[in-house]
Amino acid sequence: MKKIESVMSFFSGLIVGAMITVFMASTSLLNDVYTVAFTGIAAALVTIFIDYLIAPKQIFGFWQNVLKAIENSRFKPLAKPLGNCIFCMNVYIYTACFVVLYIYTESSWWYFIPGASMSHVALAYIDRKINS
């Protein structure tokens, strides 16, 4: 059984590699992929930075009091994207970064979802490394 698993693993890796090679054959597409990946990682880093700035005893630490007031009001659903949840906040930060990317490079809107996913994964990885 081990021999079959290793052969299947080799061939599946070969097929996936061939598919990625065909997909990345165009240099303009490759540049777009790099740009979207960079934007996603940059949005994750900006999210971590903003989360640090609004932490208690930091320069914008008063924002925690604002968030507590929002949680106790009828606008409770707005508290998470405004800073209570870094993953919720990351979506809006990536949206702003992508709009800037779109304005300056006229990239396709189809890159929004893969870039947002990349930003979420990068944020989860960075947050795990910072808070572990």
PDB file of N, CA and C in Angstrom, residues 7-87:
ATOM      1  N   VAL A   7       3.544   6.423  -5.313  1.00  0.00           N
ATOM      2  CA  VAL A   7       3.398   6.618  -6.766  1.00  0.00           C
ATOM      3  C   VAL A   7       2.259   7.588  -7.052  1.00  0.00           C
ATOM      4  N   MET A   8       1.136   7.411  -6.379  1.00  0.00           N
ATOM      5  CA  MET A   8      -0.009   8.309  -6.575  1.00  0.00           C
ATOM      6  C   MET A   8       0.348   9.732  -6.144  1.00  0.00           C
ATOM      7  N   SER A   9       1.078   9.849  -5.056  1.00  0.00           N
ATOM      8  CA  SER A   9       1.498  11.165  -4.595  1.00  0.00           C
ATOM      9  C   SER A   9       2.404  11.838  -5.614  1.00  0.00           C
ATOM     10  N   PHE A  10       3.312  11.073  -6.201  1.00  0.00           N
ATOM     11  CA  PHE A  10       4.222  11.619  -7.203  1.00  0.00           C
ATOM     12  C   PHE A  10       3.446  12.101  -8.423  1.00  0.00           C
ATOM     13  N   PHE A  11       2.530  11.264  -8.928  1.00  0.00           N
ATOM     14  CA  PHE A  11       1.791  11.632 -10.135  1.00  0.00           C
ATOM     15  C   PHE A  11       0.805  12.767  -9.890  1.00  0.00           C
ATOM     16  N   SER A  12       0.185  12.798  -8.721  1.00  0.00           N
ATOM     17  CA  SER A  12      -0.716  13.914  -8.439  1.00  0.00           C
ATOM     18  C   SER A  12       0.068  15.214  -8.310  1.00  0.00           C
ATOM     19  N   GLY A  13       1.248  15.157  -7.713  1.00  0.00           N
ATOM     20  CA  GLY A  13       2.098  16.343  -7.657  1.00  0.00           C
ATOM     21  C   GLY A  13       2.551  16.778  -9.031  1.00  0.00           C
ATOM     22  N   LEU A  14       2.850  15.820  -9.899  1.00  0.00           N
ATOM     23  CA  LEU A  14       3.251  16.120 -11.267  1.00  0.00           C
ATOM     24  C   LEU A  14       2.114  16.777 -12.044  1.00  0.00           C
ATOM     25  N   ILE A  15       0.898  16.274 -11.865  1.00  0.00           N
ATOM     26  CA  ILE A  15      -0.256  16.836 -12.565  1.00  0.00           C
ATOM     27  C   ILE A  15      -0.552  18.250 -12.066  1.00  0.00           C
ATOM     28  N   VAL A  16      -0.520  18.444 -10.755  1.00  0.00           N
ATOM     29  CA  VAL A  16      -0.768  19.785 -10.202  1.00  0.00           C
ATOM     30  C   VAL A  16       0.314  20.761 -10.665  1.00  0.00           C
ATOM     31  N   GLY A  17       1.558  20.311 -10.692  1.00  0.00           N
ATOM     32  CA  GLY A  17       2.640  21.161 -11.175  1.00  0.00           C
ATOM     33  C   GLY A  17       2.468  21.535 -12.633  1.00  0.00           C
ATOM     34  N   ALA A  18       2.039  20.583 -13.451  1.00  0.00           N
ATOM     35  CA  ALA A  18       1.806  20.873 -14.865  1.00  0.00           C
ATOM     36  C   ALA A  18       0.660  21.858 -15.042  1.00  0.00           C
ATOM     37  N   MET A  19      -0.391  21.712 -14.239  1.00  0.00           N
ATOM     38  CA  MET A  19      -1.519  22.646 -14.327  1.00  0.00           C
ATOM     39  C   MET A  19      -1.094  24.059 -13.930  1.00  0.00           C
ATOM     40  N   ILE A  20      -0.293  24.167 -12.882  1.00  0.00           N
ATOM     41  CA  ILE A  20       0.174  25.484 -12.446  1.00  0.00           C
ATOM     42  C   ILE A  20       1.095  26.091 -13.505  1.00  0.00           C
ATOM     43  N   THR A  21       1.938  25.275 -14.117  1.00  0.00           N
ATOM     44  CA  THR A  21       2.832  25.766 -15.161  1.00  0.00           C
ATOM     45  C   THR A  21       2.045  26.296 -16.347  1.00  0.00           C
ATOM     46  N   VAL A  22       1.028  25.579 -16.772  1.00  0.00           N
ATOM     47  CA  VAL A  22       0.199  26.037 -17.890  1.00  0.00           C
ATOM     48  C   VAL A  22      -0.538  27.311 -17.509  1.00  0.00           C
ATOM     49  N   PHE A  23      -1.038  27.365 -16.281  1.00  0.00           N
ATOM     50  CA  PHE A  23      -1.775  28.534 -15.823  1.00  0.00           C
ATOM     51  C   PHE A  23      -0.872  29.768 -15.745  1.00  0.00           C
ATOM     52  N   MET A  24       0.372  29.566 -15.363  1.00  0.00           N
ATOM     53  CA  MET A  24       1.292  30.684 -15.178  1.00  0.00           C
ATOM     54  C   MET A  24       2.146  30.959 -16.417  1.00  0.00           C
ATOM     55  N   ALA A  25       1.777  30.415 -17.565  1.00  0.00           N
ATOM     56  CA  ALA A  25       2.594  30.587 -18.764  1.00  0.00           C
ATOM     57  C   ALA A  25       2.624  32.040 -19.237  1.00  0.00           C
ATOM     58  N   SER A  26       1.567  32.765 -18.988  1.00  0.00           N
ATOM     59  CA  SER A  26       1.511  34.169 -19.402  1.00  0.00           C
ATOM     60  C   SER A  26       2.203  35.035 -18.353  1.00  0.00           C
ATOM     61  N   THR A  27       3.132  35.873 -18.791  1.00  0.00           N
ATOM     62  CA  THR A  27       3.848  36.722 -17.826  1.00  0.00           C
ATOM     63  C   THR A  27       2.961  37.807 -17.251  1.00  0.00           C
ATOM     64  N   SER A  28       1.994  38.299 -18.035  1.00  0.00           N
ATOM     65  CA  SER A  28       1.106  39.329 -17.486  1.00  0.00           C
ATOM     66  C   SER A  28       0.231  38.734 -16.384  1.00  0.00           C
ATOM     67  N   LEU A  29      -0.205  37.495 -16.564  1.00  0.00           N
ATOM     68  CA  LEU A  29      -0.980  36.834 -15.525  1.00  0.00           C
ATOM     69  C   LEU A  29      -0.129  36.608 -14.280  1.00  0.00           C
ATOM     70  N   LEU A  30       1.115  36.234 -14.486  1.00  0.00           N
ATOM     71  CA  LEU A  30       2.022  36.019 -13.365  1.00  0.00           C
ATOM     72  C   LEU A  30       2.248  37.319 -12.599  1.00  0.00           C
ATOM     73  N   ASN A  31       2.391  38.436 -13.317  1.00  0.00           N
ATOM     74  CA  ASN A  31       2.544  39.730 -12.650  1.00  0.00           C
ATOM     75  C   ASN A  31       1.299  40.083 -11.851  1.00  0.00           C
ATOM     76  N   ASP A  32       0.126  39.777 -12.400  1.00  0.00           N
ATOM     77  CA  ASP A  32      -1.111  40.037 -11.667  1.00  0.00           C
ATOM     78  C   ASP A  32      -1.193  39.192 -10.397  1.00  0.00           C
ATOM     79  N   VAL A  33      -0.787  37.945 -10.500  1.00  0.00           N
ATOM     80  CA  VAL A  33      -0.813  37.066  -9.334  1.00  0.00           C
ATOM     81  C   VAL A  33       0.127  37.585  -8.255  1.00  0.00           C
ATOM     82  N   TYR A  34       1.319  38.000  -8.648  1.00  0.00           N
ATOM     83  CA  TYR A  34       2.260  38.564  -7.673  1.00  0.00           C
ATOM     84  C   TYR A  34       1.717  39.842  -7.041  1.00  0.00           C
ATOM     85  N   THR A  35       1.098  40.686  -7.851  1.00  0.00           N
ATOM     86  CA  THR A  35       0.564  41.943  -7.337  1.00  0.00           C
ATOM     87  C   THR A  35      -0.563  41.690  -6.343  1.00  0.00           C
ATOM     88  N   VAL A  36      -1.454  40.774  -6.675  1.00  0.00           N
ATOM     89  CA  VAL A  36      -2.565  40.468  -5.775  1.00  0.00           C
ATOM     90  C   VAL A  36      -2.051  39.811  -4.494  1.00  0.00           C
ATOM     91  N   ALA A  37      -1.062  38.934  -4.608  1.00  0.00           N
ATOM     92  CA  ALA A  37      -0.487  38.293  -3.416  1.00  0.00           C
ATOM     93  C   ALA A  37       0.182  39.336  -2.529  1.00  0.00           C
ATOM     94  N   PHE A  38       0.924  40.259  -3.132  1.00  0.00           N
ATOM     95  CA  PHE A  38       1.561  41.317  -2.355  1.00  0.00           C
ATOM     96  C   PHE A  38       0.518  42.188  -1.664  1.00  0.00           C
ATOM     97  N   THR A  39      -0.560  42.510  -2.372  1.00  0.00           N
ATOM     98  CA  THR A  39      -1.619  43.329  -1.781  1.00  0.00           C
ATOM     99  C   THR A  39      -2.277  42.603  -0.609  1.00  0.00           C
ATOM    100  N   GLY A  40      -2.498  41.301  -0.744  1.00  0.00           N
ATOM    101  CA  GLY A  40      -3.093  40.526   0.341  1.00  0.00           C
ATOM    102  C   GLY A  40      -2.206  40.481   1.565  1.00  0.00           C
ATOM    103  N   ILE A  41      -0.923  40.257   1.361  1.00  0.00           N
ATOM    104  CA  ILE A  41       0.013  40.205   2.492  1.00  0.00           C
ATOM    105  C   ILE A  41       0.154  41.592   3.126  1.00  0.00           C
ATOM    106  N   ALA A  42       0.185  42.640   2.292  1.00  0.00           N
ATOM    107  CA  ALA A  42       0.276  44.006   2.825  1.00  0.00           C
ATOM    108  C   ALA A  42      -0.962  44.347   3.645  1.00  0.00           C
ATOM    109  N   ALA A  43      -2.136  43.931   3.186  1.00  0.00           N
ATOM    110  CA  ALA A  43      -3.366  44.192   3.944  1.00  0.00           C
ATOM    111  C   ALA A  43      -3.347  43.452   5.278  1.00  0.00           C
ATOM    112  N   ALA A  44      -2.803  42.250   5.298  1.00  0.00           N
ATOM    113  CA  ALA A  44      -2.686  41.508   6.560  1.00  0.00           C
ATOM    114  C   ALA A  44      -1.754  42.226   7.525  1.00  0.00           C
ATOM    115  N   LEU A  45      -0.647  42.737   7.012  1.00  0.00           N
ATOM    116  CA  LEU A  45       0.294  43.463   7.874  1.00  0.00           C
ATOM    117  C   LEU A  45      -0.301  44.768   8.378  1.00  0.00           C
ATOM    118  N   VAL A  46      -1.057  45.459   7.538  1.00  0.00           N
ATOM    119  CA  VAL A  46      -1.721  46.691   7.972  1.00  0.00           C
ATOM    120  C   VAL A  46      -2.754  46.376   9.055  1.00  0.00           C
ATOM    121  N   THR A  47      -3.446  45.260   8.910  1.00  0.00           N
ATOM    122  CA  THR A  47      -4.425  44.853   9.920  1.00  0.00           C
ATOM    123  C   THR A  47      -3.752  44.596  11.270  1.00  0.00           C
ATOM    124  N   ILE A  48      -2.627  43.896  11.247  1.00  0.00           N
ATOM    125  CA  ILE A  48      -1.880  43.656  12.488  1.00  0.00           C
ATOM    126  C   ILE A  48      -1.433  44.982  13.097  1.00  0.00           C
ATOM    127  N   PHE A  49      -0.970  45.907  12.259  1.00  0.00           N
ATOM    128  CA  PHE A  49      -0.515  47.209  12.739  1.00  0.00           C
ATOM    129  C   PHE A  49      -1.663  47.998  13.368  1.00  0.00           C
ATOM    130  N   ILE A  50      -2.806  48.021  12.719  1.00  0.00           N
ATOM    131  CA  ILE A  50      -3.961  48.743  13.266  1.00  0.00           C
ATOM    132  C   ILE A  50      -4.440  48.081  14.557  1.00  0.00           C
ATOM    133  N   ASP A  51      -4.414  46.758  14.600  1.00  0.00           N
ATOM    134  CA  ASP A  51      -4.797  46.061  15.826  1.00  0.00           C
ATOM    135  C   ASP A  51      -3.863  46.428  16.974  1.00  0.00           C
ATOM    136  N   TYR A  52      -2.596  46.599  16.669  1.00  0.00           N
ATOM    137  CA  TYR A  52      -1.642  47.030  17.695  1.00  0.00           C
ATOM    138  C   TYR A  52      -1.930  48.469  18.132  1.00  0.00           C
ATOM    139  N   LEU A  53      -2.255  49.333  17.185  1.00  0.00           N
ATOM    140  CA  LEU A  53      -2.505  50.738  17.521  1.00  0.00           C
ATOM    141  C   LEU A  53      -3.731  50.926  18.401  1.00  0.00           C
ATOM    142  N   ILE A  54      -4.756  50.083  18.217  1.00  0.00           N
ATOM    143  CA  ILE A  54      -5.983  50.264  18.996  1.00  0.00           C
ATOM    144  C   ILE A  54      -6.007  49.402  20.249  1.00  0.00           C
ATOM    145  N   ALA A  55      -4.903  48.742  20.551  1.00  0.00           N
ATOM    146  CA  ALA A  55      -4.825  47.942  21.778  1.00  0.00           C
ATOM    147  C   ALA A  55      -4.819  48.877  22.995  1.00  0.00           C
ATOM    148  N   PRO A  56      -5.271  48.387  24.140  1.00  0.00           N
ATOM    149  CA  PRO A  56      -5.226  49.226  25.342  1.00  0.00           C
ATOM    150  C   PRO A  56      -3.794  49.686  25.644  1.00  0.00           C
ATOM    151  N   LYS A  57      -3.676  50.900  26.167  1.00  0.00           N
ATOM    152  CA  LYS A  57      -2.408  51.542  26.525  1.00  0.00           C
ATOM    153  C   LYS A  57      -1.533  51.851  25.307  1.00  0.00           C
ATOM    154  N   GLN A  58      -2.138  51.925  24.123  1.00  0.00           N
ATOM    155  CA  GLN A  58      -1.421  52.366  22.932  1.00  0.00           C
ATOM    156  C   GLN A  58      -1.984  53.718  22.510  1.00  0.00           C
ATOM    157  N   ILE A  59      -1.480  54.254  21.406  1.00  0.00           N
ATOM    158  CA  ILE A  59      -1.824  55.617  21.023  1.00  0.00           C
ATOM    159  C   ILE A  59      -3.316  55.796  20.731  1.00  0.00           C
ATOM    160  N   PHE A  60      -3.958  54.791  20.158  1.00  0.00           N
ATOM    161  CA  PHE A  60      -5.397  54.859  19.910  1.00  0.00           C
ATOM    162  C   PHE A  60      -6.154  53.888  20.807  1.00  0.00           C
ATOM    163  N   GLY A  61      -5.682  53.709  22.021  1.00  0.00           N
ATOM    164  CA  GLY A  61      -6.309  52.802  22.974  1.00  0.00           C
ATOM    165  C   GLY A  61      -7.709  53.217  23.381  1.00  0.00           C
ATOM    166  N   PHE A  62      -8.026  54.500  23.223  1.00  0.00           N
ATOM    167  CA  PHE A  62      -9.365  54.972  23.553  1.00  0.00           C
ATOM    168  C   PHE A  62     -10.418  54.300  22.667  1.00  0.00           C
ATOM    169  N   TRP A  63      -9.985  53.755  21.537  1.00  0.00           N
ATOM    170  CA  TRP A  63     -10.927  53.131  20.614  1.00  0.00           C
ATOM    171  C   TRP A  63     -11.609  51.918  21.252  1.00  0.00           C
ATOM    172  N   GLN A  64     -10.943  51.274  22.224  1.00  0.00           N
ATOM    173  CA  GLN A  64     -11.564  50.149  22.925  1.00  0.00           C
ATOM    174  C   GLN A  64     -12.801  50.601  23.692  1.00  0.00           C
ATOM    175  N   ASN A  65     -12.753  51.816  24.258  1.00  0.00           N
ATOM    176  CA  ASN A  65     -13.926  52.355  24.954  1.00  0.00           C
ATOM    177  C   ASN A  65     -15.059  52.626  23.972  1.00  0.00           C
ATOM    178  N   VAL A  66     -14.704  53.111  22.786  1.00  0.00           N
ATOM    179  CA  VAL A  66     -15.713  53.355  21.750  1.00  0.00           C
ATOM    180  C   VAL A  66     -16.348  52.035  21.331  1.00  0.00           C
ATOM    181  N   LEU A  67     -15.525  51.001  21.177  1.00  0.00           N
ATOM    182  CA  LEU A  67     -16.055  49.690  20.783  1.00  0.00           C
ATOM    183  C   LEU A  67     -16.978  49.109  21.851  1.00  0.00           C
ATOM    184  N   LYS A  68     -16.636  49.314  23.125  1.00  0.00           N
ATOM    185  CA  LYS A  68     -17.510  48.841  24.195  1.00  0.00           C
ATOM    186  C   LYS A  68     -18.847  49.575  24.171  1.00  0.00           C
ATOM    187  N   ALA A  69     -18.811  50.877  23.882  1.00  0.00           N
ATOM    188  CA  ALA A  69     -20.052  51.645  23.782  1.00  0.00           C
ATOM    189  C   ALA A  69     -20.888  51.173  22.583  1.00  0.00           C
ATOM    190  N   ILE A  70     -20.215  50.851  21.501  1.00  0.00           N
ATOM    191  CA  ILE A  70     -20.936  50.350  20.324  1.00  0.00           C
ATOM    192  C   ILE A  70     -21.561  48.995  20.612  1.00  0.00           C
ATOM    193  N   GLU A  71     -20.861  48.139  21.354  1.00  0.00           N
ATOM    194  CA  GLU A  71     -21.399  46.815  21.688  1.00  0.00           C
ATOM    195  C   GLU A  71     -22.658  46.907  22.540  1.00  0.00           C
ATOM    196  N   ASN A  72     -22.757  47.947  23.352  1.00  0.00           N
ATOM    197  CA  ASN A  72     -23.911  48.108  24.230  1.00  0.00           C
ATOM    198  C   ASN A  72     -25.026  48.918  23.587  1.00  0.00           C
ATOM    199  N   SER A  73     -24.881  49.264  22.337  1.00  0.00           N
ATOM    200  CA  SER A  73     -25.919  50.032  21.652  1.00  0.00           C
ATOM    201  C   SER A  73     -26.592  49.160  20.601  1.00  0.00           C
ATOM    202  N   ARG A  74     -27.453  49.761  19.835  1.00  0.00           N
ATOM    203  CA  ARG A  74     -28.141  48.994  18.788  1.00  0.00           C
ATOM    204  C   ARG A  74     -27.249  48.750  17.568  1.00  0.00           C
ATOM    205  N   PHE A  75     -26.063  49.341  17.551  1.00  0.00           N
ATOM    206  CA  PHE A  75     -25.127  49.163  16.435  1.00  0.00           C
ATOM    207  C   PHE A  75     -24.114  48.056  16.714  1.00  0.00           C
ATOM    208  N   LYS A  76     -24.494  47.098  17.528  1.00  0.00           N
ATOM    209  CA  LYS A  76     -23.594  46.023  17.936  1.00  0.00           C
ATOM    210  C   LYS A  76     -22.940  45.287  16.753  1.00  0.00           C
ATOM    211  N   PRO A  77     -23.642  45.036  15.634  1.00  0.00           N
ATOM    212  CA  PRO A  77     -22.981  44.338  14.519  1.00  0.00           C
ATOM    213  C   PRO A  77     -21.796  45.092  13.916  1.00  0.00           C
ATOM    214  N   LEU A  78     -21.708  46.389  14.163  1.00  0.00           N
ATOM    215  CA  LEU A  78     -20.588  47.162  13.613  1.00  0.00           C
ATOM    216  C   LEU A  78     -19.316  47.061  14.454  1.00  0.00           C
ATOM    217  N   ALA A  79     -19.417  46.503  15.649  1.00  0.00           N
ATOM    218  CA  ALA A  79     -18.254  46.468  16.543  1.00  0.00           C
ATOM    219  C   ALA A  79     -17.152  45.553  16.014  1.00  0.00           C
ATOM    220  N   LYS A  80     -17.519  44.420  15.437  1.00  0.00           N
ATOM    221  CA  LYS A  80     -16.491  43.493  14.949  1.00  0.00           C
ATOM    222  C   LYS A  80     -15.679  44.075  13.791  1.00  0.00           C
ATOM    223  N   PRO A  81     -16.305  44.600  12.746  1.00  0.00           N
ATOM    224  CA  PRO A  81     -15.476  45.143  11.664  1.00  0.00           C
ATOM    225  C   PRO A  81     -14.715  46.416  12.042  1.00  0.00           C
ATOM    226  N   LEU A  82     -15.135  47.077  13.105  1.00  0.00           N
ATOM    227  CA  LEU A  82     -14.438  48.297  13.516  1.00  0.00           C
ATOM    228  C   LEU A  82     -13.263  48.041  14.450  1.00  0.00           C
ATOM    229  N   GLY A  83     -13.022  46.772  14.807  1.00  0.00           N
ATOM    230  CA  GLY A  83     -11.841  46.504  15.603  1.00  0.00           C
ATOM    231  C   GLY A  83     -11.926  45.388  16.611  1.00  0.00           C
ATOM    232  N   ASN A  84     -13.109  44.848  16.890  1.00  0.00           N
ATOM    233  CA  ASN A  84     -13.198  43.759  17.856  1.00  0.00           C
ATOM    234  C   ASN A  84     -12.687  42.437  17.303  1.00  0.00           C
ATOM    235  N   CYS A  85     -12.736  42.257  16.013  1.00  0.00           N
ATOM    236  CA  CYS A  85     -12.304  41.013  15.375  1.00  0.00           C
ATOM    237  C   CYS A  85     -11.334  41.372  14.242  1.00  0.00           C
ATOM    238  N   ILE A  86     -10.087  40.915  14.349  1.00  0.00           N
ATOM    239  CA  ILE A  86      -9.116  41.318  13.323  1.00  0.00           C
ATOM    240  C   ILE A  86      -9.420  40.690  11.968  1.00  0.00           C
ATOM    241  N   PHE A  87     -10.043  39.516  11.959  1.00  0.00           N
ATOM    242  CA  PHE A  87     -10.375  38.889  10.677  1.00  0.00           C
ATOM    243  C   PHE A  87     -11.519  39.623   9.996  1.00  0.00           C
TER     244      PHE A  87
END
